[in-house]
mmCIF file of C-alpha atoms in Angstrom:
data_model
loop_
_atom_site.group_PDB
_atom_site.id
_atom_site.type_symbol
_atom_site.label_atom_id
_atom_site.label_comp_id
_atom_site.label_asym_id
_atom_site.label_seq_id
_atom_site.Cartn_x
_atom_site.Cartn_y
_atom_site.Cartn_z
ATOM 1 C CA ALA A 1 22.117 4.539 -17.613
ATOM 2 C CA ILE A 2 24.941 3.929 -15.141
ATOM 3 C CA VAL A 3 27.630 3.687 -17.831
ATOM 4 C CA LYS A 4 26.437 6.852 -19.589
ATOM 5 C CA GLY A 5 26.213 8.765 -16.303
ATOM 6 C CA GLU A 6 22.475 9.324 -16.683
ATOM 7 C CA GLU A 7 19.971 9.296 -13.873
ATOM 8 C CA ILE A 8 18.277 5.937 -13.195
ATOM 9 C CA GLN A 9 14.527 6.098 -13.848
ATOM 10 C CA PRO A 10 12.041 4.907 -11.195
ATOM 11 C CA PRO A 11 10.427 1.507 -11.837
ATOM 12 C CA ARG A 12 7.434 1.467 -14.178
ATOM 13 C CA VAL A 13 4.428 -0.819 -14.487
ATOM 14 C CA PRO A 14 5.315 -3.673 -16.873
ATOM 15 C CA GLU A 15 3.512 -3.746 -20.214
ATOM 16 C CA SER A 16 2.269 -7.259 -19.378
ATOM 17 C CA PHE A 17 0.398 -5.868 -16.345
ATOM 18 C CA LYS A 18 -1.340 -3.277 -18.528
ATOM 19 C CA VAL A 19 -2.312 -6.075 -20.945
ATOM 20 C CA LEU A 20 -3.667 -8.141 -18.025
ATOM 21 C CA ILE A 21 -5.864 -5.234 -16.876
ATOM 22 C CA LYS A 22 -7.212 -4.780 -20.426
ATOM 23 C CA GLU A 23 -7.909 -8.528 -20.715
ATOM 24 C CA LEU A 24 -9.770 -8.558 -17.380
ATOM 25 C CA ARG A 25 -11.838 -5.558 -18.472
ATOM 26 C CA SER A 26 -12.645 -7.272 -21.786
ATOM 27 C CA LEU A 27 -14.074 -10.178 -19.765
ATOM 28 C CA GLY A 28 -16.362 -7.774 -17.941
ATOM 29 C CA LEU A 29 -14.294 -7.666 -14.747
ATOM 30 C CA ASN A 30 -13.650 -4.249 -13.271
ATOM 31 C CA ALA A 31 -10.066 -4.465 -12.008
ATOM 32 C CA GLU A 32 -9.109 -1.432 -9.963
ATOM 33 C CA ILE A 33 -5.771 -0.710 -8.344
ATOM 34 C CA LEU A 34 -6.222 0.698 -4.847
ATOM 35 C CA ASP A 35 -3.786 2.462 -2.559
ATOM 36 C CA PRO A 36 -3.572 1.593 1.176
ATOM 37 C CA ASN A 37 -6.422 4.087 1.842
ATOM 38 C CA GLU A 38 -8.609 2.151 -0.627
ATOM 39 C CA GLU A 39 -8.601 5.028 -3.128
ATOM 40 C CA GLU A 40 -8.302 4.097 -6.792
ATOM 41 C CA ILE A 41 -4.966 4.685 -8.517
ATOM 42 C CA PRO A 42 -5.829 5.708 -12.097
ATOM 43 C CA LEU A 43 -3.809 4.256 -14.973
ATOM 44 C CA ALA A 44 -3.931 6.371 -18.128
ATOM 45 C CA GLU A 45 -4.456 4.311 -21.271
ATOM 46 C CA ASP A 46 -1.845 5.954 -23.492
ATOM 47 C CA ASP A 47 0.784 7.566 -21.285
ATOM 48 C CA ALA A 48 3.947 7.499 -23.405
ATOM 49 C CA SER A 49 6.229 7.933 -20.404
ATOM 50 C CA GLY A 50 4.909 4.787 -18.727
ATOM 51 C CA TYR A 51 3.248 4.447 -15.374
ATOM 52 C CA LEU A 52 5.080 4.740 -12.098
ATOM 53 C CA LEU A 53 4.891 1.482 -10.224
ATOM 54 C CA PRO A 54 2.330 2.023 -7.443
ATOM 55 C CA ASP A 55 2.701 0.489 -3.996
ATOM 56 C CA LEU A 56 0.344 -2.452 -4.495
ATOM 57 C CA GLY A 57 -0.993 -3.567 -1.155
ATOM 58 C CA GLY A 58 -3.320 -5.855 -3.090
ATOM 59 C CA ILE A 59 -5.638 -5.830 -6.052
ATOM 60 C CA ASN A 60 -9.298 -5.343 -5.274
ATOM 61 C CA LEU A 61 -11.725 -6.935 -7.701
ATOM 62 C CA ALA A 62 -14.946 -5.013 -7.176
ATOM 63 C CA GLY A 63 -17.816 -7.263 -6.168
ATOM 64 C CA PHE A 64 -15.680 -9.909 -4.464
ATOM 65 C CA GLU A 65 -15.321 -8.213 -1.065
ATOM 66 C CA ASP A 66 -16.948 -9.297 2.169
#
């Protein structure tokens, strides 16, 4: 992108992370990505443009909170 003079794209969620979320869900674990206000950040299943990398303050596995 730099050599061609094009704009640099913002970072995206790696494909391996999307695979991890699908694997956790296949095991019956509900993995949700939460923002700092504890609101869920939705990840579309088939977004061709890729997902913007959210600010991950931590991953909350529902049912394992105090």
